[in-house]
mmCIF file of C-alpha atoms in Angstrom:
data_model
loop_
_atom_site.group_PDB
_atom_site.id
_atom_site.type_symbol
_atom_site.label_atom_id
_atom_site.label_comp_id
_atom_site.label_asym_id
_atom_site.label_seq_id
_atom_site.Cartn_x
_atom_site.Cartn_y
_atom_site.Cartn_z
ATOM 1 C CA MET D 759 -18.077 1.463 11.700
ATOM 2 C CA HIS D 760 -16.115 -0.334 14.154
ATOM 3 C CA TYR D 761 -13.514 -2.852 13.605
ATOM 4 C CA ILE D 762 -12.860 -5.825 15.981
ATOM 5 C CA ARG D 763 -9.086 -6.276 16.109
ATOM 6 C CA PHE D 764 -6.491 -8.533 17.476
ATOM 7 C CA CYS D 765 -4.282 -6.660 19.702
ATOM 8 C CA ARG D 766 -1.523 -9.479 19.311
ATOM 9 C CA PRO D 767 -1.225 -12.737 17.392
ATOM 10 C CA PRO D 768 -3.828 -15.662 18.610
ATOM 11 C CA VAL D 769 -1.542 -18.151 20.429
ATOM 12 C CA VAL D 770 -2.317 -21.879 20.848
ATOM 13 C CA GLU D 771 -1.127 -23.586 23.820
ATOM 14 C CA GLN D 772 -1.096 -27.003 24.611
ATOM 15 C CA GLY D 773 -1.699 -28.460 27.977
ATOM 16 C CA ARG D 774 -0.294 -31.367 29.821
ATOM 17 C CA SER D 775 -3.401 -33.399 28.938
ATOM 18 C CA GLY D 776 -3.030 -32.816 25.389
ATOM 19 C CA HIS D 777 -5.832 -30.362 25.143
ATOM 20 C CA LYS D 778 -5.215 -27.188 22.987
ATOM 21 C CA THR D 779 -6.400 -23.676 24.059
ATOM 22 C CA LEU D 780 -6.515 -20.850 21.803
ATOM 23 C CA LYS D 781 -5.667 -17.332 23.634
ATOM 24 C CA LEU D 782 -6.993 -14.102 22.263
ATOM 25 C CA VAL D 783 -6.744 -10.745 22.972
ATOM 26 C CA LEU D 784 -9.097 -8.360 21.259
ATOM 27 C CA THR D 785 -10.284 -4.906 21.136
ATOM 28 C CA ILE D 786 -13.068 -3.060 19.135
ATOM 29 C CA THR D 787 -12.338 0.491 17.741
ATOM 30 C CA THR D 788 -12.948 2.797 14.953
ATOM 31 C CA ASP D 789 -10.925 2.624 11.866
ATOM 32 C CA LEU D 790 -8.156 5.041 13.110
ATOM 33 C CA SER D 791 -8.366 3.442 16.440
ATOM 34 C CA ASP D 792 -9.053 6.712 18.043
ATOM 35 C CA LYS D 793 -12.124 5.634 19.778
ATOM 36 C CA PHE D 794 -13.084 2.314 21.482
ATOM 37 C CA LEU D 795 -16.742 1.187 21.013
ATOM 38 C CA CYS D 796 -18.614 1.899 24.171
ATOM 39 C CA PRO D 797 -22.242 0.461 23.851
ATOM 40 C CA HIS D 798 -25.269 0.890 25.528
ATOM 41 C CA GLU D 799 -25.888 -2.738 26.057
ATOM 42 C CA PRO D 800 -23.321 -5.314 26.238
ATOM 43 C CA ILE D 801 -22.373 -7.053 22.985
ATOM 44 C CA GLN D 802 -21.966 -10.683 22.840
ATOM 45 C CA LEU D 803 -19.226 -12.072 20.319
ATOM 46 C CA SER D 804 -18.872 -15.585 18.433
ATOM 47 C CA ILE D 805 -15.642 -17.298 18.081
ATOM 48 C CA ILE D 806 -15.890 -19.464 14.714
ATOM 49 C CA GLY D 807 -13.189 -21.849 13.230
ATOM 50 C CA ALA D 808 -12.888 -22.965 9.646
ATOM 51 C CA GLY D 809 -11.259 -26.570 9.328
ATOM 52 C CA ALA D 810 -9.823 -28.071 6.244
ATOM 53 C CA PRO D 811 -12.514 -29.265 3.713
ATOM 54 C CA PRO D 812 -13.220 -32.709 3.080
ATOM 55 C CA ASN D 813 -12.195 -32.351 -0.720
ATOM 56 C CA PRO D 814 -10.549 -29.619 -2.808
ATOM 57 C CA GLN D 815 -13.880 -28.806 -4.396
ATOM 58 C CA SER D 816 -15.759 -27.879 -1.162
ATOM 59 C CA GLY D 817 -15.205 -24.943 0.995
ATOM 60 C CA PRO D 818 -13.793 -24.994 4.591
ATOM 61 C CA VAL D 819 -15.786 -26.471 7.320
ATOM 62 C CA PRO D 820 -16.951 -23.893 10.031
ATOM 63 C CA ILE D 821 -16.632 -25.111 13.636
ATOM 64 C CA ILE D 822 -18.234 -23.302 16.318
ATOM 65 C CA LEU D 823 -15.667 -22.517 18.978
ATOM 66 C CA THR D 824 -17.423 -20.022 21.141
ATOM 67 C CA PRO D 825 -17.219 -20.834 24.927
ATOM 68 C CA LYS D 826 -20.426 -21.809 26.978
ATOM 69 C CA ILE D 827 -20.042 -18.436 28.592
ATOM 70 C CA PRO D 828 -19.712 -16.000 25.410
ATOM 71 C CA PRO D 829 -16.956 -13.389 25.385
ATOM 72 C CA THR D 830 -18.855 -10.288 25.978
ATOM 73 C CA TRP D 831 -17.821 -6.582 24.973
ATOM 74 C CA ARG D 832 -18.965 -3.998 27.476
ATOM 75 C CA ALA D 833 -18.919 -0.166 27.864
ATOM 76 C CA GLY D 834 -15.615 1.079 29.324
ATOM 77 C CA MET D 835 -13.442 -1.879 27.880
ATOM 78 C CA ARG D 836 -10.158 -1.365 26.139
ATOM 79 C CA VAL D 837 -9.218 -5.169 26.059
ATOM 80 C CA LEU D 838 -11.004 -8.452 25.934
ATOM 81 C CA LYS D 839 -9.068 -11.709 26.786
ATOM 82 C CA VAL D 840 -10.576 -14.925 25.609
ATOM 83 C CA ASP D 841 -9.532 -18.550 25.970
ATOM 84 C CA VAL D 842 -11.111 -21.041 23.852
ATOM 85 C CA GLN D 843 -10.745 -24.825 23.855
ATOM 86 C CA LEU D 844 -9.926 -26.288 20.834
ATOM 87 C CA PRO D 845 -11.506 -29.375 19.229
ATOM 88 C CA PRO D 846 -9.526 -32.530 18.351
ATOM 89 C CA GLN D 847 -9.174 -31.483 14.403
ATOM 90 C CA PRO D 848 -7.162 -28.977 12.946
ATOM 91 C CA ILE D 849 -8.330 -25.211 12.607
ATOM 92 C CA GLU D 850 -6.887 -23.384 9.990
ATOM 93 C CA THR D 851 -8.751 -20.055 10.691
ATOM 94 C CA VAL D 852 -10.277 -18.373 13.303
ATOM 95 C CA GLN D 853 -12.945 -15.675 13.064
ATOM 96 C CA VAL D 854 -14.395 -13.204 15.740
ATOM 97 C CA ARG D 855 -17.638 -11.686 14.840
ATOM 98 C CA PRO D 856 -20.683 -10.058 16.992
ATOM 99 C CA THR D 857 -23.126 -12.756 17.755
ATOM 100 C CA SER D 858 -25.908 -10.693 16.415
ATOM 101 C CA ARG D 859 -26.495 -10.752 12.587
ATOM 102 C CA GLN D 860 -27.763 -7.193 12.890
ATOM 103 C CA LEU D 861 -24.706 -5.659 14.017
ATOM 104 C CA THR D 862 -22.107 -7.541 11.745
ATOM 105 C CA ALA D 863 -20.910 -6.538 8.352
ATOM 106 C CA LEU D 864 -20.812 -9.832 6.439
ATOM 107 C CA ILE D 865 -21.575 -8.673 2.918
ATOM 108 C CA THR D 866 -21.143 -5.426 0.898
ATOM 109 C CA ASP D 867 -24.693 -4.519 0.853
ATOM 110 C CA ASP D 868 -24.472 -4.441 4.777
ATOM 111 C CA ILE D 869 -22.133 -1.583 4.401
ATOM 112 C CA SER D 870 -23.360 0.176 1.161
ATOM 113 C CA SER D 871 -27.134 0.022 2.508
ATOM 114 C CA GLY D 872 -26.300 2.622 5.100
ATOM 115 C CA THR D 873 -29.059 1.540 7.202
ATOM 116 C CA GLY D 874 -29.405 0.406 10.647
ATOM 117 C CA ASP D 875 -27.629 1.757 13.744
ATOM 118 C CA GLY D 876 -24.094 0.922 12.803
ATOM 119 C CA LEU D 877 -22.039 -2.025 12.226
ATOM 120 C CA VAL D 878 -19.013 -4.223 13.460
ATOM 121 C CA LEU D 879 -16.400 -5.665 10.969
ATOM 122 C CA PRO D 880 -15.487 -9.180 12.002
ATOM 123 C CA VAL D 881 -11.911 -10.228 12.016
ATOM 124 C CA PHE D 882 -10.043 -13.295 10.651
ATOM 125 C CA ALA D 883 -6.616 -14.907 11.321
ATOM 126 C CA ASP D 884 -4.966 -17.898 9.821
ATOM 127 C CA LEU D 885 -3.606 -20.217 12.371
ATOM 128 C CA ALA D 886 -0.948 -21.955 10.377
ATOM 129 C CA PRO D 887 1.911 -23.616 12.116
ATOM 130 C CA GLY D 888 5.206 -21.881 11.697
ATOM 131 C CA PRO D 889 6.530 -18.380 12.803
ATOM 132 C CA THR D 890 3.959 -16.127 14.623
ATOM 133 C CA SER D 891 2.333 -13.845 11.991
ATOM 134 C CA ARG D 892 1.243 -10.324 13.040
ATOM 135 C CA VAL D 893 -1.264 -10.107 10.008
ATOM 136 C CA CYS D 894 -4.876 -10.746 10.209
ATOM 137 C CA PHE D 895 -7.398 -10.202 7.329
ATOM 138 C CA ARG D 896 -10.916 -8.818 6.539
ATOM 139 C CA SER D 897 -13.484 -10.579 4.590
ATOM 140 C CA LEU D 898 -16.598 -9.435 2.802
ATOM 141 C CA ARG D 899 -18.969 -11.471 0.555
ATOM 142 C CA LEU D 900 -19.965 -9.798 -2.795
ATOM 143 C CA PRO D 901 -23.385 -9.537 -4.280
ATOM 144 C CA GLY D 902 -24.846 -12.499 -6.339
ATOM 145 C CA GLY D 903 -23.121 -15.569 -5.259
ATOM 146 C CA THR D 904 -20.024 -16.777 -2.939
ATOM 147 C CA ALA D 905 -17.153 -14.503 -4.392
ATOM 148 C CA THR D 906 -15.548 -12.736 -1.594
ATOM 149 C CA LEU D 907 -12.963 -9.805 -1.036
ATOM 150 C CA GLN D 908 -10.114 -10.539 1.283
ATOM 151 C CA VAL D 909 -7.661 -7.957 2.385
ATOM 152 C CA GLU D 910 -4.718 -8.443 4.962
ATOM 153 C CA GLU D 911 -3.967 -5.718 7.434
ATOM 154 C CA GLU D 912 -1.572 -5.622 10.516
ATOM 155 C CA MET D 913 -2.730 -6.359 13.924
ATOM 156 C CA GLY D 914 -2.665 -4.015 16.662
ATOM 157 C CA GLU D 915 -4.131 -0.634 17.044
ATOM 158 C CA SER D 916 -1.903 1.511 15.059
ATOM 159 C CA MET D 917 -3.679 3.664 12.145
ATOM 160 C CA ALA D 918 -1.231 2.469 9.721
ATOM 161 C CA ARG D 919 -1.529 -0.388 7.293
ATOM 162 C CA HIS D 920 -5.419 -0.891 8.288
ATOM 163 C CA VAL D 921 -8.590 -0.781 6.289
ATOM 164 C CA TRP D 922 -10.077 2.617 6.530
ATOM 165 C CA ASP D 923 -13.674 3.598 6.326
ATOM 166 C CA GLY D 924 -13.355 5.377 3.132
ATOM 167 C CA GLY D 925 -12.094 2.482 0.813
ATOM 168 C CA LEU D 926 -14.207 -0.109 2.421
ATOM 169 C CA THR D 927 -17.451 1.849 1.918
ATOM 170 C CA THR D 928 -16.437 2.748 -1.560
ATOM 171 C CA ALA D 929 -15.744 -0.758 -2.571
ATOM 172 C CA SER D 930 -19.008 -1.940 -1.159
ATOM 173 C CA PHE D 931 -20.678 0.740 -2.966
ATOM 174 C CA VAL D 932 -19.055 -0.172 -6.148
ATOM 175 C CA ALA D 933 -19.760 -3.737 -5.659
ATOM 176 C CA ASN D 934 -23.500 -3.206 -5.322
ATOM 177 C CA MET D 935 -23.699 -0.726 -8.019
ATOM 178 C CA ILE D 936 -21.953 -3.007 -10.766
ATOM 179 C CA LEU D 937 -22.858 -6.607 -9.378
ATOM 180 C CA GLY D 938 -26.546 -5.631 -7.996
ATOM 181 C CA GLN D 939 -27.612 -5.821 -4.424
ATOM 182 C CA THR D 940 -28.424 -8.615 -2.137
ATOM 183 C CA ALA D 941 -31.053 -8.333 0.542
ATOM 184 C CA ALA D 942 -29.526 -7.309 3.844
ATOM 185 C CA PRO D 943 -30.871 -8.227 7.237
ATOM 186 C CA ASN D 944 -31.060 -4.775 8.145
ATOM 187 C CA SER D 945 -32.366 -3.296 4.886
ATOM 188 C CA SER D 946 -35.679 -3.433 3.131
ATOM 189 C CA SER D 947 -34.335 -2.644 -0.290
ATOM 190 C CA THR D 948 -33.681 -5.334 -2.680
ATOM 191 C CA THR D 949 -32.310 -3.432 -5.703
ATOM 192 C CA THR D 950 -29.778 -0.348 -6.212
ATOM 193 C CA LYS D 951 -29.518 2.281 -8.803
ATOM 194 C CA ALA D 952 -26.245 3.465 -10.029
ATOM 195 C CA SER D 953 -25.792 6.656 -8.013
ATOM 196 C CA LEU D 954 -22.774 7.195 -10.192
ATOM 197 C CA PRO D 955 -23.850 6.399 -13.549
ATOM 198 C CA MET D 956 -20.694 7.662 -15.394
ATOM 199 C CA LEU D 957 -18.467 5.560 -13.343
ATOM 200 C CA ALA D 958 -20.724 2.523 -13.863
ATOM 201 C CA ASN D 959 -20.451 2.902 -17.609
ATOM 202 C CA ILE D 960 -16.614 3.339 -17.346
ATOM 203 C CA LEU D 961 -16.446 -0.051 -15.288
ATOM 204 C CA GLN D 962 -18.824 -1.644 -17.902
ATOM 205 C CA GLN D 963 -16.987 -0.797 -21.059
ATOM 206 C CA ASN D 964 -18.637 -3.802 -23.262
ATOM 207 C CA ASP D 965 -15.388 -6.009 -22.741
ATOM 208 C CA ALA D 966 -13.154 -2.942 -23.647
ATOM 209 C CA PRO D 967 -9.831 -3.061 -21.467
ATOM 210 C CA LEU D 968 -9.375 -0.932 -18.674
ATOM 211 C CA ASN D 969 -6.199 0.640 -17.284
ATOM 212 C CA ILE D 970 -6.779 1.874 -13.732
ATOM 213 C CA MET D 971 -4.292 3.310 -11.318
ATOM 214 C CA GLU D 972 -4.754 3.634 -7.438
ATOM 215 C CA LEU D 973 -2.850 6.490 -5.746
ATOM 216 C CA GLY D 974 -1.869 5.883 -1.834
ATOM 217 C CA CYS D 975 -3.385 2.575 -2.119
ATOM 218 C CA GLY D 976 -2.452 1.472 1.817
ATOM 219 C CA VAL D 977 -3.274 -2.133 2.132
ATOM 220 C CA GLY D 978 -5.392 -2.048 -1.040
ATOM 221 C CA ILE D 979 -8.987 -2.393 -0.218
ATOM 222 C CA LEU D 980 -10.546 -0.223 -2.676
ATOM 223 C CA GLY D 981 -8.120 -1.207 -5.767
ATOM 224 C CA LEU D 982 -8.428 -4.823 -5.087
ATOM 225 C CA GLY D 983 -11.996 -4.519 -4.786
ATOM 226 C CA VAL D 984 -12.512 -3.103 -7.999
ATOM 227 C CA ALA D 985 -10.450 -5.540 -9.542
ATOM 228 C CA ARG D 986 -12.247 -8.507 -7.743
ATOM 229 C CA ILE D 987 -15.537 -6.716 -9.091
ATOM 230 C CA LEU D 988 -14.594 -6.273 -12.658
ATOM 231 C CA GLY D 989 -13.613 -10.273 -12.656
ATOM 232 C CA VAL D 990 -17.162 -10.929 -11.515
ATOM 233 C CA SER D 991 -18.752 -8.577 -13.446
ATOM 234 C CA SER D 992 -16.944 -9.258 -17.031
ATOM 235 C CA GLN D 993 -14.205 -12.019 -17.064
ATOM 236 C CA ALA D 994 -13.678 -10.755 -20.484
ATOM 237 C CA THR D 995 -13.109 -7.281 -19.665
ATOM 238 C CA ALA D 996 -11.306 -8.013 -16.623
ATOM 239 C CA GLU D 997 -8.565 -10.494 -18.673
ATOM 240 C CA LYS D 998 -7.805 -7.579 -20.796
ATOM 241 C CA SER D 999 -7.399 -4.729 -18.019
ATOM 242 C CA THR D 1000 -4.642 -3.814 -15.873
ATOM 243 C CA LEU D 1001 -4.774 -2.469 -12.253
ATOM 244 C CA LEU D 1002 -1.692 -0.686 -10.933
ATOM 245 C CA MET D 1003 -1.469 0.085 -7.172
ATOM 246 C CA THR D 1004 0.754 2.778 -6.068
ATOM 247 C CA ASP D 1005 2.195 4.215 -2.442
ATOM 248 C CA LEU D 1006 5.291 5.043 -0.648
ATOM 249 C CA PRO D 1007 7.628 2.108 0.110
ATOM 250 C CA ASP D 1008 6.475 1.117 3.475
ATOM 251 C CA ALA D 1009 3.034 0.077 1.774
ATOM 252 C CA GLU D 1010 4.753 -2.290 -0.599
ATOM 253 C CA GLU D 1011 5.147 -5.444 1.618
ATOM 254 C CA ARG D 1012 1.466 -5.404 2.610
ATOM 255 C CA THR D 1013 0.142 -4.540 -0.713
ATOM 256 C CA LEU D 1014 2.138 -7.074 -2.535
ATOM 257 C CA ALA D 1015 0.979 -9.692 0.118
ATOM 258 C CA ASN D 1016 -2.825 -8.815 -0.749
ATOM 259 C CA ILE D 1017 -2.079 -9.074 -4.325
ATOM 260 C CA ALA D 1018 -0.972 -12.427 -3.875
ATOM 261 C CA ARG D 1019 -3.669 -13.553 -1.477
ATOM 262 C CA SER D 1020 -6.210 -12.398 -4.292
ATOM 263 C CA ALA D 1021 -4.077 -13.733 -7.142
ATOM 264 C CA ASP D 1022 -6.376 -16.614 -7.892
ATOM 265 C CA GLN D 1023 -9.475 -14.680 -7.490
ATOM 266 C CA THR D 1024 -8.634 -11.560 -9.652
ATOM 267 C CA ALA D 1025 -8.970 -11.958 -13.633
ATOM 268 C CA CYS D 1026 -7.215 -8.825 -14.404
ATOM 269 C CA SER D 1027 -3.463 -7.923 -14.195
ATOM 270 C CA VAL D 1028 -2.796 -6.361 -10.821
ATOM 271 C CA MET D 1029 0.777 -4.804 -10.160
ATOM 272 C CA TYR D 1030 2.563 -2.385 -7.678
ATOM 273 C CA GLU D 1031 4.839 0.285 -7.955
ATOM 274 C CA ASN D 1032 6.208 2.689 -5.508
ATOM 275 C CA LEU D 1033 5.169 6.563 -6.142
ATOM 276 C CA ASP D 1034 6.038 9.428 -4.191
ATOM 277 C CA TRP D 1035 3.657 12.466 -4.932
ATOM 278 C CA LYS D 1036 7.064 14.788 -4.611
ATOM 279 C CA ASP D 1037 8.076 13.124 -7.911
ATOM 280 C CA GLY D 1038 4.573 12.650 -9.474
ATOM 281 C CA LYS D 1039 3.915 16.350 -9.261
ATOM 282 C CA ASP D 1040 6.697 16.962 -11.689
ATOM 283 C CA GLY D 1041 5.739 14.150 -13.907
ATOM 284 C CA VAL D 1042 8.471 11.730 -12.616
ATOM 285 C CA PHE D 1043 6.950 8.323 -12.485
ATOM 286 C CA GLY D 1044 8.186 4.335 -12.755
ATOM 287 C CA PRO D 1045 8.186 2.199 -15.583
ATOM 288 C CA GLU D 1046 4.687 1.007 -14.904
ATOM 289 C CA VAL D 1047 2.955 4.218 -14.597
ATOM 290 C CA THR D 1048 4.404 5.437 -17.916
ATOM 291 C CA SER D 1049 3.983 2.332 -19.895
ATOM 292 C CA ARG D 1050 0.216 3.116 -20.407
ATOM 293 C CA ALA D 1051 -2.685 5.580 -20.618
ATOM 294 C CA TRP D 1052 -4.966 5.599 -17.735
ATOM 295 C CA ASP D 1053 -8.708 5.373 -18.016
ATOM 296 C CA LEU D 1054 -9.274 5.790 -14.222
ATOM 297 C CA VAL D 1055 -7.191 6.912 -11.376
ATOM 298 C CA ILE D 1056 -8.713 5.718 -7.948
ATOM 299 C CA LEU D 1057 -7.900 7.075 -4.479
ATOM 300 C CA SER D 1058 -9.465 6.933 -1.119
ATOM 301 C CA ASP D 1059 -8.537 8.270 2.528
ATOM 302 C CA CYS D 1060 -6.035 10.380 1.210
ATOM 303 C CA THR D 1061 -7.100 14.228 1.740
ATOM 304 C CA TYR D 1062 -6.098 14.157 5.264
ATOM 305 C CA ASN D 1063 -2.754 15.655 5.513
ATOM 306 C CA ASP D 1064 -0.638 18.587 3.929
ATOM 307 C CA LEU D 1065 0.434 16.954 0.927
ATOM 308 C CA LEU D 1066 -2.963 18.150 -0.791
ATOM 309 C CA PRO D 1067 -1.128 20.500 -3.477
ATOM 310 C CA ILE D 1068 1.288 17.991 -4.722
ATOM 311 C CA LEU D 1069 -1.527 15.259 -4.765
ATOM 312 C CA VAL D 1070 -3.353 17.353 -7.139
ATOM 313 C CA LYS D 1071 -0.460 18.143 -9.154
ATOM 314 C CA THR D 1072 0.284 14.399 -9.368
ATOM 315 C CA LEU D 1073 -3.185 13.818 -10.795
ATOM 316 C CA SER D 1074 -2.686 16.547 -13.292
ATOM 317 C CA ALA D 1075 0.419 14.989 -14.468
ATOM 318 C CA VAL D 1076 -1.093 11.711 -14.668
ATOM 319 C CA HIS D 1077 -3.661 12.916 -16.739
ATOM 320 C CA ALA D 1078 -1.121 15.081 -19.060
ATOM 321 C CA HIS D 1079 0.615 11.807 -19.325
ATOM 322 C CA SER D 1080 -2.241 9.830 -20.640
ATOM 323 C CA ALA D 1081 -3.516 12.417 -23.221
ATOM 324 C CA GLN D 1082 0.196 12.199 -24.613
ATOM 325 C CA HIS D 1083 -0.034 8.738 -24.575
ATOM 326 C CA SER D 1084 -3.243 7.640 -26.144
ATOM 327 C CA SER D 1085 -5.282 10.989 -27.578
ATOM 328 C CA PRO D 1086 -7.898 11.884 -26.976
ATOM 329 C CA LEU D 1087 -8.111 9.798 -23.898
ATOM 330 C CA ASN D 1088 -9.365 11.875 -20.783
ATOM 331 C CA THR D 1089 -8.534 10.289 -17.574
ATOM 332 C CA LYS D 1090 -11.012 10.227 -14.893
ATOM 333 C CA ILE D 1091 -10.440 10.529 -11.069
ATOM 334 C CA LEU D 1092 -12.381 8.613 -8.254
ATOM 335 C CA LEU D 1093 -11.985 10.068 -4.997
ATOM 336 C CA SER D 1094 -13.636 8.816 -1.929
ATOM 337 C CA THR D 1095 -13.253 10.390 1.384
ATOM 338 C CA LYS D 1096 -14.638 10.479 5.136
ATOM 339 C CA PRO D 1097 -14.826 14.171 6.021
ATOM 340 C CA ARG D 1098 -13.100 14.417 9.338
ATOM 341 C CA HIS D 1099 -11.496 18.221 9.294
ATOM 342 C CA SER D 1100 -12.677 21.175 7.528
ATOM 343 C CA ASP D 1101 -9.560 21.950 6.036
ATOM 344 C CA GLU D 1102 -10.002 18.885 3.867
ATOM 345 C CA ARG D 1103 -12.166 20.978 1.778
ATOM 346 C CA GLU D 1104 -8.801 22.855 0.343
ATOM 347 C CA PHE D 1105 -8.424 19.814 -1.944
ATOM 348 C CA PHE D 1106 -11.725 20.644 -3.867
ATOM 349 C CA ASP D 1107 -10.513 24.483 -4.480
ATOM 350 C CA LEU D 1108 -7.061 23.176 -5.715
ATOM 351 C CA MET D 1109 -8.704 20.707 -8.113
ATOM 352 C CA SER D 1110 -10.919 23.469 -9.473
ATOM 353 C CA LYS D 1111 -7.879 25.830 -9.731
ATOM 354 C CA ASP D 1112 -5.904 23.329 -11.811
ATOM 355 C CA GLY D 1113 -8.826 22.500 -14.372
ATOM 356 C CA TRP D 1114 -10.718 19.750 -12.563
ATOM 357 C CA SER D 1115 -14.631 19.521 -12.265
ATOM 358 C CA ILE D 1116 -16.986 17.304 -10.393
ATOM 359 C CA GLU D 1117 -18.917 15.228 -12.836
ATOM 360 C CA GLU D 1118 -20.964 13.445 -10.266
ATOM 361 C CA GLU D 1119 -20.951 12.673 -6.419
ATOM 362 C CA VAL D 1120 -22.824 10.707 -4.091
ATOM 363 C CA LYS D 1121 -22.968 10.741 -0.143
ATOM 364 C CA LEU D 1122 -23.182 7.574 1.229
ATOM 365 C CA PRO D 1123 -24.338 7.432 4.968
ATOM 366 C CA LEU D 1124 -22.115 5.416 7.338
ATOM 367 C CA PRO D 1125 -23.992 4.771 10.742
ATOM 368 C CA VAL D 1126 -21.904 4.370 13.937
ATOM 369 C CA LEU D 1127 -23.052 2.367 16.818
ATOM 370 C CA TYR D 1128 -23.675 4.584 19.870
ATOM 371 C CA ASP D 1129 -22.358 7.660 18.160
ATOM 372 C CA GLU D 1130 -23.334 10.337 15.557
ATOM 373 C CA ALA D 1131 -23.696 9.079 12.045
ATOM 374 C CA GLN D 1132 -20.776 9.931 9.539
ATOM 375 C CA THR D 1133 -20.635 9.816 5.524
ATOM 376 C CA VAL D 1134 -18.454 8.962 3.091
ATOM 377 C CA GLU D 1135 -18.313 11.093 -0.053
ATOM 378 C CA VAL D 1136 -17.472 9.789 -3.473
ATOM 379 C CA TYR D 1137 -16.707 11.836 -6.365
ATOM 380 C CA LEU D 1138 -15.899 11.593 -9.960
ATOM 381 C CA PHE D 1139 -13.589 14.114 -11.679
ATOM 382 C CA SER D 1140 -12.652 15.112 -15.095
ATOM 383 C CA LYS D 1141 -10.358 17.698 -16.630
ATOM 384 C CA SER D 1142 -11.286 19.903 -19.330
#
């Protein structure tokens, strides 16, 4: 997967004649920004604005802003600068995406189908007046209608506070598993079988409330994706359910912003609480964690560092707390990871030693443009 990124906030300049110009500085990289897209053939980009809707009931009005000579990403590029003449009507949001629909990730099925040669995720930014914001956002349409999943991330090439492949791919997979598949232009399939039936059963509990906690939530793509999916799938279940997102304090601001952005689209109660695994391993939790038992703990892209032992101990401590809080509840763990290093396998050894076993698993193909294909692995664990 590749991501179009704003290297710096879009700037609107007004010329002497009164015409306004939108200045963009773009790049296209992998999720960790460790490799630039190097296409064999140039990739044209489209720039699309969104104007205010004519009435509150209708959606934003799309406005094509692409210059007559379209901006084009070529092999060897690191940065692409684009100047766009703006129309007289106000533009509230700008989107940059590949012109080719075959290369563009617009709906969750584009990603979860795992077909084609690879995809590029568009980038969006609000052009609201006021102080310059270094925040952009990603948007994917969910199956079966017009519902979308939107998540903010920070601009620039830093790997911190960005959407990563594991969470994005897993959220797309769960969306299609629960809500049903929409036909993607690069896929001949129109149906999806639940590759993780136990997980599907947990998320479809016949209107029973669900308590879900996310560890290491980052910007919240997986947790907010699950919350959004629950709301579309079963309003009754979602209204009784709770999603608690946790991470270190430096993730709090962006996570809270994303919770606020999705507040009118998410039926379940979504909260955030700081959780350091150094405390969690000893069962030291905040008031939100200890307030209830947890049916499901979810985490993605969290097995890449030297904190694996305390992560496993934290998972076991949450399980023990939940069992004491509401016996005979058996907390399940949903883990997704994109393998990057062989030493990540230590996590599975540690889980086994701590009494966890894999109930079901699936490997999701992740084609990459002009590079070797990758996979995202998804596991459901339980503890005896």
